[in-house]
């Protein structure tokens, strides 16, 4: 799985996905939900438009590509899956450290 906040490959830590680049660990539940939607494609995430979106850049957990953000929708241009269902959790509950842009 790829980190939805930076696009880096995540590492499995006993069922929880960890972004080593941003020192962010997702809960086992959120990791499982993202896996079902973006990796296994056994579940379809809600695509309901969001009232507000921050200026954050998002990456597809399945494809690793930068997602399109338009009119309250965060959608992968490659697999067409929506990240909307998870935006609030990712924004409010998970801190991702800034990446070092000097390298």
PDB file of N, CA and C in Angstrom:
ATOM      1  N   UNK A   1       0.842  -1.167   0.000  1.00  0.00           N
ATOM      2  CA  UNK A   1       0.000   0.000   0.000  1.00  0.00           C
ATOM      3  C   UNK A   1       0.897   1.244   0.000  1.00  0.00           C
ATOM      4  N   UNK A   2       0.381   2.295  -0.627  1.00  0.00           N
ATOM      5  CA  UNK A   2       1.102   3.555  -0.678  1.00  0.00           C
ATOM      6  C   UNK A   2       0.496   4.544   0.322  1.00  0.00           C
ATOM      7  N   UNK A   3       1.326   5.408   0.840  1.00  0.00           N
ATOM      8  CA  UNK A   3       0.878   6.408   1.801  1.00  0.00           C
ATOM      9  C   UNK A   3      -0.045   7.418   1.112  1.00  0.00           C
ATOM     10  N   UNK A   4      -1.249   7.627   1.653  1.00  0.00           N
ATOM     11  CA  UNK A   4      -2.162   8.583   1.040  1.00  0.00           C
ATOM     12  C   UNK A   4      -1.710  10.037   1.185  1.00  0.00           C
ATOM     13  N   UNK A   5      -0.720  10.282   2.049  1.00  0.00           N
ATOM     14  CA  UNK A   5      -0.259  11.650   2.262  1.00  0.00           C
ATOM     15  C   UNK A   5       1.015  12.012   1.499  1.00  0.00           C
ATOM     16  N   UNK A   6       1.835  11.004   1.129  1.00  0.00           N
ATOM     17  CA  UNK A   6       3.068  11.328   0.396  1.00  0.00           C
ATOM     18  C   UNK A   6       3.340  10.404  -0.795  1.00  0.00           C
ATOM     19  N   UNK A   7       2.645   9.291  -0.893  1.00  0.00           N
ATOM     20  CA  UNK A   7       2.829   8.371  -2.012  1.00  0.00           C
ATOM     21  C   UNK A   7       3.931   7.352  -1.831  1.00  0.00           C
ATOM     22  N   UNK A   8       4.617   7.370  -0.677  1.00  0.00           N
ATOM     23  CA  UNK A   8       5.685   6.394  -0.413  1.00  0.00           C
ATOM     24  C   UNK A   8       5.100   5.022  -0.121  1.00  0.00           C
ATOM     25  N   UNK A   9       5.867   3.990  -0.410  1.00  0.00           N
ATOM     26  CA  UNK A   9       5.457   2.624  -0.083  1.00  0.00           C
ATOM     27  C   UNK A   9       5.374   2.484   1.431  1.00  0.00           C
ATOM     28  N   UNK A  10       4.265   1.945   1.931  1.00  0.00           N
ATOM     29  CA  UNK A  10       4.105   1.755   3.372  1.00  0.00           C
ATOM     30  C   UNK A  10       4.602   0.372   3.767  1.00  0.00           C
ATOM     31  N   UNK A  11       4.922   0.222   5.054  1.00  0.00           N
ATOM     32  CA  UNK A  11       5.433  -1.019   5.609  1.00  0.00           C
ATOM     33  C   UNK A  11       4.402  -1.604   6.555  1.00  0.00           C
ATOM     34  N   UNK A  12       4.220  -2.926   6.520  1.00  0.00           N
ATOM     35  CA  UNK A  12       3.281  -3.583   7.419  1.00  0.00           C
ATOM     36  C   UNK A  12       3.919  -3.763   8.792  1.00  0.00           C
ATOM     37  N   UNK A  13       3.169  -3.388   9.830  1.00  0.00           N
ATOM     38  CA  UNK A  13       3.628  -3.562  11.202  1.00  0.00           C
ATOM     39  C   UNK A  13       2.500  -4.238  11.981  1.00  0.00           C
ATOM     40  N   UNK A  14       2.470  -5.562  11.935  1.00  0.00           N
ATOM     41  CA  UNK A  14       1.441  -6.350  12.631  1.00  0.00           C
ATOM     42  C   UNK A  14       0.022  -5.931  12.255  1.00  0.00           C
ATOM     43  N   UNK A  15      -0.205  -5.743  10.961  1.00  0.00           N
ATOM     44  CA  UNK A  15      -1.535  -5.403  10.465  1.00  0.00           C
ATOM     45  C   UNK A  15      -1.783  -3.920  10.291  1.00  0.00           C
ATOM     46  N   UNK A  16      -0.924  -3.098  10.854  1.00  0.00           N
ATOM     47  CA  UNK A  16      -1.039  -1.646  10.674  1.00  0.00           C
ATOM     48  C   UNK A  16      -0.017  -1.216   9.622  1.00  0.00           C
ATOM     49  N   UNK A  17      -0.408  -0.296   8.776  1.00  0.00           N
ATOM     50  CA  UNK A  17       0.498   0.208   7.754  1.00  0.00           C
ATOM     51  C   UNK A  17       1.231   1.433   8.294  1.00  0.00           C
ATOM     52  N   UNK A  18       2.542   1.499   8.031  1.00  0.00           N
ATOM     53  CA  UNK A  18       3.371   2.583   8.524  1.00  0.00           C
ATOM     54  C   UNK A  18       4.072   3.266   7.363  1.00  0.00           C
ATOM     55  N   UNK A  19       3.989   4.598   7.323  1.00  0.00           N
ATOM     56  CA  UNK A  19       4.765   5.373   6.362  1.00  0.00           C
ATOM     57  C   UNK A  19       6.060   5.762   7.063  1.00  0.00           C
ATOM     58  N   UNK A  20       7.149   5.162   6.652  1.00  0.00           N
ATOM     59  CA  UNK A  20       8.439   5.448   7.276  1.00  0.00           C
ATOM     60  C   UNK A  20       8.905   6.870   6.958  1.00  0.00           C
ATOM     61  N   UNK A  21       8.563   7.359   5.782  1.00  0.00           N
ATOM     62  CA  UNK A  21       8.974   8.712   5.373  1.00  0.00           C
ATOM     63  C   UNK A  21       8.377   9.781   6.278  1.00  0.00           C
ATOM     64  N   UNK A  22       7.090   9.642   6.603  1.00  0.00           N
ATOM     65  CA  UNK A  22       6.396  10.647   7.403  1.00  0.00           C
ATOM     66  C   UNK A  22       6.165  10.243   8.841  1.00  0.00           C
ATOM     67  N   UNK A  23       6.727   9.071   9.230  1.00  0.00           N
ATOM     68  CA  UNK A  23       6.575   8.569  10.600  1.00  0.00           C
ATOM     69  C   UNK A  23       5.103   8.511  11.023  1.00  0.00           C
ATOM     70  N   UNK A  24       4.255   8.024  10.123  1.00  0.00           N
ATOM     71  CA  UNK A  24       2.825   7.941  10.382  1.00  0.00           C
ATOM     72  C   UNK A  24       2.385   6.483  10.347  1.00  0.00           C
ATOM     73  N   UNK A  25       1.726   6.045  11.427  1.00  0.00           N
ATOM     74  CA  UNK A  25       1.196   4.684  11.491  1.00  0.00           C
ATOM     75  C   UNK A  25      -0.322   4.743  11.473  1.00  0.00           C
ATOM     76  N   UNK A  26      -0.917   4.028  10.530  1.00  0.00           N
ATOM     77  CA  UNK A  26      -2.371   3.931  10.457  1.00  0.00           C
ATOM     78  C   UNK A  26      -2.837   2.813  11.377  1.00  0.00           C
ATOM     79  N   UNK A  27      -4.020   2.950  11.918  1.00  0.00           N
ATOM     80  CA  UNK A  27      -4.573   1.891  12.771  1.00  0.00           C
ATOM     81  C   UNK A  27      -4.794   0.634  11.935  1.00  0.00           C
ATOM     82  N   UNK A  28      -4.830  -0.538  12.596  1.00  0.00           N
ATOM     83  CA  UNK A  28      -5.142  -1.762  11.856  1.00  0.00           C
ATOM     84  C   UNK A  28      -6.494  -1.679  11.142  1.00  0.00           C
ATOM     85  N   UNK A  29      -7.495  -1.027  11.765  1.00  0.00           N
ATOM     86  CA  UNK A  29      -8.813  -0.905  11.148  1.00  0.00           C
ATOM     87  C   UNK A  29      -8.758  -0.066   9.877  1.00  0.00           C
ATOM     88  N   UNK A  30      -8.130   1.112   9.942  1.00  0.00           N
ATOM     89  CA  UNK A  30      -8.032   1.952   8.745  1.00  0.00           C
ATOM     90  C   UNK A  30      -7.176   1.273   7.685  1.00  0.00           C
ATOM     91  N   UNK A  31      -6.105   0.624   8.096  1.00  0.00           N
ATOM     92  CA  UNK A  31      -5.259  -0.116   7.150  1.00  0.00           C
ATOM     93  C   UNK A  31      -6.066  -1.179   6.419  1.00  0.00           C
ATOM     94  N   UNK A  32      -6.899  -1.894   7.166  1.00  0.00           N
ATOM     95  CA  UNK A  32      -7.742  -2.935   6.583  1.00  0.00           C
ATOM     96  C   UNK A  32      -8.766  -2.352   5.611  1.00  0.00           C
ATOM     97  N   UNK A  33      -9.391  -1.247   5.994  1.00  0.00           N
ATOM     98  CA  UNK A  33     -10.384  -0.611   5.128  1.00  0.00           C
ATOM     99  C   UNK A  33      -9.752  -0.110   3.828  1.00  0.00           C
ATOM    100  N   UNK A  34      -8.591   0.511   3.926  1.00  0.00           N
ATOM    101  CA  UNK A  34      -7.904   0.997   2.720  1.00  0.00           C
ATOM    102  C   UNK A  34      -7.475  -0.170   1.838  1.00  0.00           C
ATOM    103  N   UNK A  35      -7.030  -1.253   2.457  1.00  0.00           N
ATOM    104  CA  UNK A  35      -6.633  -2.446   1.697  1.00  0.00           C
ATOM    105  C   UNK A  35      -7.827  -3.026   0.947  1.00  0.00           C
ATOM    106  N   UNK A  36      -8.965  -3.142   1.624  1.00  0.00           N
ATOM    107  CA  UNK A  36     -10.173  -3.672   0.982  1.00  0.00           C
ATOM    108  C   UNK A  36     -10.586  -2.822  -0.222  1.00  0.00           C
ATOM    109  N   UNK A  37     -10.505  -1.509  -0.075  1.00  0.00           N
ATOM    110  CA  UNK A  37     -10.955  -0.603  -1.133  1.00  0.00           C
ATOM    111  C   UNK A  37      -9.945  -0.428  -2.264  1.00  0.00           C
ATOM    112  N   UNK A  38      -8.673  -0.268  -1.926  1.00  0.00           N
ATOM    113  CA  UNK A  38      -7.689   0.129  -2.920  1.00  0.00           C
ATOM    114  C   UNK A  38      -6.763  -0.988  -3.400  1.00  0.00           C
ATOM    115  N   UNK A  39      -6.596  -2.036  -2.607  1.00  0.00           N
ATOM    116  CA  UNK A  39      -5.696  -3.129  -3.005  1.00  0.00           C
ATOM    117  C   UNK A  39      -6.507  -4.329  -3.492  1.00  0.00           C
ATOM    118  N   UNK A  40      -7.376  -4.841  -2.617  1.00  0.00           N
ATOM    119  CA  UNK A  40      -8.181  -6.013  -2.963  1.00  0.00           C
ATOM    120  C   UNK A  40      -9.368  -5.659  -3.845  1.00  0.00           C
ATOM    121  N   UNK A  41      -9.826  -4.417  -3.745  1.00  0.00           N
ATOM    122  CA  UNK A  41     -10.999  -3.924  -4.475  1.00  0.00           C
ATOM    123  C   UNK A  41     -12.241  -4.774  -4.177  1.00  0.00           C
ATOM    124  N   UNK A  42     -12.320  -5.254  -2.926  1.00  0.00           N
ATOM    125  CA  UNK A  42     -13.469  -6.042  -2.486  1.00  0.00           C
ATOM    126  C   UNK A  42     -14.560  -5.151  -1.892  1.00  0.00           C
ATOM    127  N   UNK A  43     -14.254  -3.871  -1.748  1.00  0.00           N
ATOM    128  CA  UNK A  43     -15.205  -2.900  -1.211  1.00  0.00           C
ATOM    129  C   UNK A  43     -15.026  -1.603  -1.996  1.00  0.00           C
ATOM    130  N   UNK A  44     -16.119  -0.886  -2.199  1.00  0.00           N
ATOM    131  CA  UNK A  44     -16.049   0.382  -2.928  1.00  0.00           C
ATOM    132  C   UNK A  44     -16.195   1.530  -1.934  1.00  0.00           C
ATOM    133  N   UNK A  45     -15.193   2.413  -1.869  1.00  0.00           N
ATOM    134  CA  UNK A  45     -15.285   3.530  -0.928  1.00  0.00           C
ATOM    135  C   UNK A  45     -16.352   4.527  -1.360  1.00  0.00           C
ATOM    136  N   UNK A  46     -16.929   5.199  -0.373  1.00  0.00           N
ATOM    137  CA  UNK A  46     -17.932   6.213  -0.658  1.00  0.00           C
ATOM    138  C   UNK A  46     -17.306   7.350  -1.466  1.00  0.00           C
ATOM    139  N   UNK A  47     -18.041   7.790  -2.464  1.00  0.00           N
ATOM    140  CA  UNK A  47     -17.567   8.893  -3.290  1.00  0.00           C
ATOM    141  C   UNK A  47     -18.345  10.162  -3.042  1.00  0.00           C
ATOM    142  N   UNK A  48     -19.061  10.220  -1.894  1.00  0.00           N
ATOM    143  CA  UNK A  48     -19.851  11.409  -1.579  1.00  0.00           C
ATOM    144  C   UNK A  48     -18.945  12.629  -1.490  1.00  0.00           C
ATOM    145  N   UNK A  49     -19.354  13.707  -2.146  1.00  0.00           N
ATOM    146  CA  UNK A  49     -18.557  14.939  -2.160  1.00  0.00           C
ATOM    147  C   UNK A  49     -18.432  15.506  -0.752  1.00  0.00           C
ATOM    148  N   UNK A  50     -17.272  16.085  -0.473  1.00  0.00           N
ATOM    149  CA  UNK A  50     -17.013  16.709   0.811  1.00  0.00           C
ATOM    150  C   UNK A  50     -17.351  18.187   0.743  1.00  0.00           C
ATOM    151  N   UNK A  51     -17.859  18.727   1.846  1.00  0.00           N
ATOM    152  CA  UNK A  51     -18.192  20.149   1.897  1.00  0.00           C
ATOM    153  C   UNK A  51     -16.945  21.019   1.824  1.00  0.00           C
ATOM    154  N   UNK A  52     -15.896  20.591   2.521  1.00  0.00           N
ATOM    155  CA  UNK A  52     -14.658  21.363   2.534  1.00  0.00           C
ATOM    156  C   UNK A  52     -13.478  20.433   2.327  1.00  0.00           C
ATOM    157  N   UNK A  53     -12.516  20.915   1.616  1.00  0.00           N
ATOM    158  CA  UNK A  53     -11.260  20.194   1.420  1.00  0.00           C
ATOM    159  C   UNK A  53     -10.119  21.156   1.697  1.00  0.00           C
ATOM    160  N   UNK A  54      -9.116  20.654   2.366  1.00  0.00           N
ATOM    161  CA  UNK A  54      -7.930  21.470   2.574  1.00  0.00           C
ATOM    162  C   UNK A  54      -7.122  21.466   1.280  1.00  0.00           C
ATOM    163  N   UNK A  55      -6.077  22.221   1.262  1.00  0.00           N
ATOM    164  CA  UNK A  55      -5.224  22.305   0.078  1.00  0.00           C
ATOM    165  C   UNK A  55      -4.208  21.171   0.019  1.00  0.00           C
ATOM    166  N   UNK A  56      -4.428  20.125   0.797  1.00  0.00           N
ATOM    167  CA  UNK A  56      -3.492  19.011   0.831  1.00  0.00           C
ATOM    168  C   UNK A  56      -3.455  18.261  -0.499  1.00  0.00           C
ATOM    169  N   UNK A  57      -2.314  17.645  -0.747  1.00  0.00           N
ATOM    170  CA  UNK A  57      -2.152  16.774  -1.906  1.00  0.00           C
ATOM    171  C   UNK A  57      -2.334  15.352  -1.393  1.00  0.00           C
ATOM    172  N   UNK A  58      -3.109  14.552  -2.118  1.00  0.00           N
ATOM    173  CA  UNK A  58      -3.402  13.179  -1.722  1.00  0.00           C
ATOM    174  C   UNK A  58      -2.881  12.209  -2.772  1.00  0.00           C
ATOM    175  N   UNK A  59      -2.544  11.000  -2.322  1.00  0.00           N
ATOM    176  CA  UNK A  59      -2.043   9.948  -3.202  1.00  0.00           C
ATOM    177  C   UNK A  59      -2.903   8.705  -3.051  1.00  0.00           C
ATOM    178  N   UNK A  60      -3.082   7.991  -4.141  1.00  0.00           N
ATOM    179  CA  UNK A  60      -3.887   6.777  -4.122  1.00  0.00           C
ATOM    180  C   UNK A  60      -3.157   5.680  -3.342  1.00  0.00           C
ATOM    181  N   UNK A  61      -3.799   5.104  -2.319  1.00  0.00           N
ATOM    182  CA  UNK A  61      -3.171   4.019  -1.570  1.00  0.00           C
ATOM    183  C   UNK A  61      -2.904   2.771  -2.407  1.00  0.00           C
ATOM    184  N   UNK A  62      -3.622   2.600  -3.500  1.00  0.00           N
ATOM    185  CA  UNK A  62      -3.435   1.427  -4.352  1.00  0.00           C
ATOM    186  C   UNK A  62      -2.459   1.642  -5.490  1.00  0.00           C
ATOM    187  N   UNK A  63      -2.527   2.801  -6.117  1.00  0.00           N
ATOM    188  CA  UNK A  63      -1.697   3.084  -7.301  1.00  0.00           C
ATOM    189  C   UNK A  63      -0.453   3.909  -6.985  1.00  0.00           C
ATOM    190  N   UNK A  64      -0.517   4.695  -5.920  1.00  0.00           N
ATOM    191  CA  UNK A  64       0.609   5.539  -5.545  1.00  0.00           C
ATOM    192  C   UNK A  64       0.704   6.838  -6.324  1.00  0.00           C
ATOM    193  N   UNK A  65      -0.275   7.115  -7.188  1.00  0.00           N
ATOM    194  CA  UNK A  65      -0.233   8.334  -7.996  1.00  0.00           C
ATOM    195  C   UNK A  65      -0.977   9.474  -7.297  1.00  0.00           C
ATOM    196  N   UNK A  66      -0.629  10.690  -7.658  1.00  0.00           N
ATOM    197  CA  UNK A  66      -1.288  11.872  -7.108  1.00  0.00           C
ATOM    198  C   UNK A  66      -2.756  11.843  -7.520  1.00  0.00           C
ATOM    199  N   UNK A  67      -3.633  12.082  -6.546  1.00  0.00           N
ATOM    200  CA  UNK A  67      -5.070  12.046  -6.816  1.00  0.00           C
ATOM    201  C   UNK A  67      -5.555  13.407  -7.303  1.00  0.00           C
ATOM    202  N   UNK A  68      -6.617  13.391  -8.087  1.00  0.00           N
ATOM    203  CA  UNK A  68      -7.254  14.612  -8.566  1.00  0.00           C
ATOM    204  C   UNK A  68      -8.181  15.126  -7.477  1.00  0.00           C
ATOM    205  N   UNK A  69      -8.134  16.435  -7.223  1.00  0.00           N
ATOM    206  CA  UNK A  69      -9.012  17.060  -6.242  1.00  0.00           C
ATOM    207  C   UNK A  69      -9.820  18.120  -6.968  1.00  0.00           C
ATOM    208  N   UNK A  70     -11.144  17.921  -7.004  1.00  0.00           N
ATOM    209  CA  UNK A  70     -12.009  18.851  -7.713  1.00  0.00           C
ATOM    210  C   UNK A  70     -13.432  18.750  -7.195  1.00  0.00           C
ATOM    211  N   UNK A  71     -14.024  19.890  -6.904  1.00  0.00           N
ATOM    212  CA  UNK A  71     -15.433  19.974  -6.509  1.00  0.00           C
ATOM    213  C   UNK A  71     -15.801  19.017  -5.376  1.00  0.00           C
ATOM    214  N   UNK A  72     -14.962  18.970  -4.344  1.00  0.00           N
ATOM    215  CA  UNK A  72     -15.244  18.143  -3.188  1.00  0.00           C
ATOM    216  C   UNK A  72     -14.948  16.668  -3.359  1.00  0.00           C
ATOM    217  N   UNK A  73     -14.281  16.308  -4.451  1.00  0.00           N
ATOM    218  CA  UNK A  73     -13.955  14.905  -4.719  1.00  0.00           C
ATOM    219  C   UNK A  73     -12.443  14.699  -4.797  1.00  0.00           C
ATOM    220  N   UNK A  74     -11.974  13.626  -4.172  1.00  0.00           N
ATOM    221  CA  UNK A  74     -10.568  13.230  -4.245  1.00  0.00           C
ATOM    222  C   UNK A  74     -10.567  11.865  -4.916  1.00  0.00           C
ATOM    223  N   UNK A  75     -10.142  11.831  -6.184  1.00  0.00           N
ATOM    224  CA  UNK A  75     -10.274  10.624  -6.998  1.00  0.00           C
ATOM    225  C   UNK A  75      -8.954  10.269  -7.685  1.00  0.00           C
ATOM    226  N   UNK A  76      -8.669   8.983  -7.748  1.00  0.00           N
ATOM    227  CA  UNK A  76      -7.469   8.509  -8.435  1.00  0.00           C
ATOM    228  C   UNK A  76      -7.698   8.541  -9.952  1.00  0.00           C
ATOM    229  N   UNK A  77      -6.809   9.198 -10.703  1.00  0.00           N
ATOM    230  CA  UNK A  77      -6.971   9.247 -12.152  1.00  0.00           C
ATOM    231  C   UNK A  77      -6.700   7.901 -12.830  1.00  0.00           C
ATOM    232  N   UNK A  78      -6.073   6.989 -12.105  1.00  0.00           N
ATOM    233  CA  UNK A  78      -5.722   5.693 -12.688  1.00  0.00           C
ATOM    234  C   UNK A  78      -6.790   4.621 -12.423  1.00  0.00           C
ATOM    235  N   UNK A  79      -7.220   4.487 -11.161  1.00  0.00           N
ATOM    236  CA  UNK A  79      -8.192   3.427 -10.823  1.00  0.00           C
ATOM    237  C   UNK A  79      -9.601   3.972 -10.557  1.00  0.00           C
ATOM    238  N   UNK A  80      -9.734   5.283 -10.547  1.00  0.00           N
ATOM    239  CA  UNK A  80     -11.022   5.972 -10.342  1.00  0.00           C
ATOM    240  C   UNK A  80     -11.642   5.768  -8.957  1.00  0.00           C
ATOM    241  N   UNK A  81     -10.894   5.247  -7.999  1.00  0.00           N
ATOM    242  CA  UNK A  81     -11.405   5.093  -6.640  1.00  0.00           C
ATOM    243  C   UNK A  81     -11.346   6.443  -5.923  1.00  0.00           C
ATOM    244  N   UNK A  82     -12.269   6.653  -4.995  1.00  0.00           N
ATOM    245  CA  UNK A  82     -12.351   7.897  -4.233  1.00  0.00           C
ATOM    246  C   UNK A  82     -11.780   7.706  -2.831  1.00  0.00           C
ATOM    247  N   UNK A  83     -11.065   8.717  -2.354  1.00  0.00           N
ATOM    248  CA  UNK A  83     -10.504   8.703  -1.008  1.00  0.00           C
ATOM    249  C   UNK A  83     -11.412   9.449  -0.023  1.00  0.00           C
ATOM    250  N   UNK A  84     -12.503  10.020  -0.516  1.00  0.00           N
ATOM    251  CA  UNK A  84     -13.366  10.883   0.298  1.00  0.00           C
ATOM    252  C   UNK A  84     -13.778  10.277   1.629  1.00  0.00           C
ATOM    253  N   UNK A  85     -14.134   9.027   1.637  1.00  0.00           N
ATOM    254  CA  UNK A  85     -14.596   8.356   2.845  1.00  0.00           C
ATOM    255  C   UNK A  85     -13.551   8.419   3.967  1.00  0.00           C
ATOM    256  N   UNK A  86     -12.278   8.549   3.616  1.00  0.00           N
ATOM    257  CA  UNK A  86     -11.188   8.472   4.584  1.00  0.00           C
ATOM    258  C   UNK A  86     -10.522   9.810   4.888  1.00  0.00           C
ATOM    259  N   UNK A  87     -10.881  10.860   4.163  1.00  0.00           N
ATOM    260  CA  UNK A  87     -10.203  12.156   4.302  1.00  0.00           C
ATOM    261  C   UNK A  87     -10.282  12.695   5.727  1.00  0.00           C
ATOM    262  N   UNK A  88     -11.461  12.663   6.319  1.00  0.00           N
ATOM    263  CA  UNK A  88     -11.605  13.225   7.669  1.00  0.00           C
ATOM    264  C   UNK A  88     -10.699  12.515   8.663  1.00  0.00           C
ATOM    265  N   UNK A  89     -10.702  11.184   8.645  1.00  0.00           N
ATOM    266  CA  UNK A  89      -9.821  10.416   9.539  1.00  0.00           C
ATOM    267  C   UNK A  89      -8.360  10.762   9.294  1.00  0.00           C
ATOM    268  N   UNK A  90      -7.963  10.747   8.033  1.00  0.00           N
ATOM    269  CA  UNK A  90      -6.564  10.995   7.696  1.00  0.00           C
ATOM    270  C   UNK A  90      -6.125  12.401   8.088  1.00  0.00           C
ATOM    271  N   UNK A  91      -7.035  13.353   8.009  1.00  0.00           N
ATOM    272  CA  UNK A  91      -6.710  14.733   8.336  1.00  0.00           C
ATOM    273  C   UNK A  91      -6.685  14.965   9.841  1.00  0.00           C
ATOM    274  N   UNK A  92      -7.669  14.414  10.546  1.00  0.00           N
ATOM    275  CA  UNK A  92      -7.829  14.709  11.967  1.00  0.00           C
ATOM    276  C   UNK A  92      -7.067  13.776  12.909  1.00  0.00           C
ATOM    277  N   UNK A  93      -6.844  12.532  12.497  1.00  0.00           N
ATOM    278  CA  UNK A  93      -6.274  11.558  13.421  1.00  0.00           C
ATOM    279  C   UNK A  93      -4.836  11.140  13.146  1.00  0.00           C
ATOM    280  N   UNK A  94      -4.326  11.413  11.963  1.00  0.00           N
ATOM    281  CA  UNK A  94      -3.007  10.899  11.604  1.00  0.00           C
ATOM    282  C   UNK A  94      -2.069  12.029  11.196  1.00  0.00           C
ATOM    283  N   UNK A  95      -0.984  12.155  11.963  1.00  0.00           N
ATOM    284  CA  UNK A  95       0.017  13.182  11.689  1.00  0.00           C
ATOM    285  C   UNK A  95       1.110  12.584  10.827  1.00  0.00           C
ATOM    286  N   UNK A  96       1.400  13.273   9.737  1.00  0.00           N
ATOM    287  CA  UNK A  96       2.463  12.866   8.810  1.00  0.00           C
ATOM    288  C   UNK A  96       3.504  13.983   8.823  1.00  0.00           C
ATOM    289  N   UNK A  97       4.716  13.669   9.233  1.00  0.00           N
ATOM    290  CA  UNK A  97       5.752  14.695   9.285  1.00  0.00           C
ATOM    291  C   UNK A  97       6.074  15.205   7.885  1.00  0.00           C
ATOM    292  N   UNK A  98       6.456  16.482   7.780  1.00  0.00           N
ATOM    293  CA  UNK A  98       6.833  17.021   6.456  1.00  0.00           C
ATOM    294  C   UNK A  98       8.027  16.264   5.905  1.00  0.00           C
ATOM    295  N   UNK A  99       8.049  16.101   4.596  1.00  0.00           N
ATOM    296  CA  UNK A  99       9.165  15.418   3.947  1.00  0.00           C
ATOM    297  C   UNK A  99      10.298  16.389   3.738  1.00  0.00           C
ATOM    298  N   UNK A 100      11.530  15.893   3.803  1.00  0.00           N
ATOM    299  CA  UNK A 100      12.702  16.724   3.578  1.00  0.00           C
ATOM    300  C   UNK A 100      12.823  16.988   2.083  1.00  0.00           C
ATOM    301  N   UNK A 101      12.612  18.223   1.682  1.00  0.00           N
ATOM    302  CA  UNK A 101      12.628  18.578   0.261  1.00  0.00           C
ATOM    303  C   UNK A 101      14.028  18.899  -0.240  1.00  0.00           C
ATOM    304  N   UNK A 102      15.050  18.839   0.650  1.00  0.00           N
ATOM    305  CA  UNK A 102      16.416  19.160   0.259  1.00  0.00           C
ATOM    306  C   UNK A 102      17.123  18.014  -0.457  1.00  0.00           C
ATOM    307  N   UNK A 103      16.531  16.826  -0.417  1.00  0.00           N
ATOM    308  CA  UNK A 103      17.196  15.674  -1.034  1.00  0.00           C
ATOM    309  C   UNK A 103      16.752  15.467  -2.452  1.00  0.00           C
TER     310      UNK A 103
END
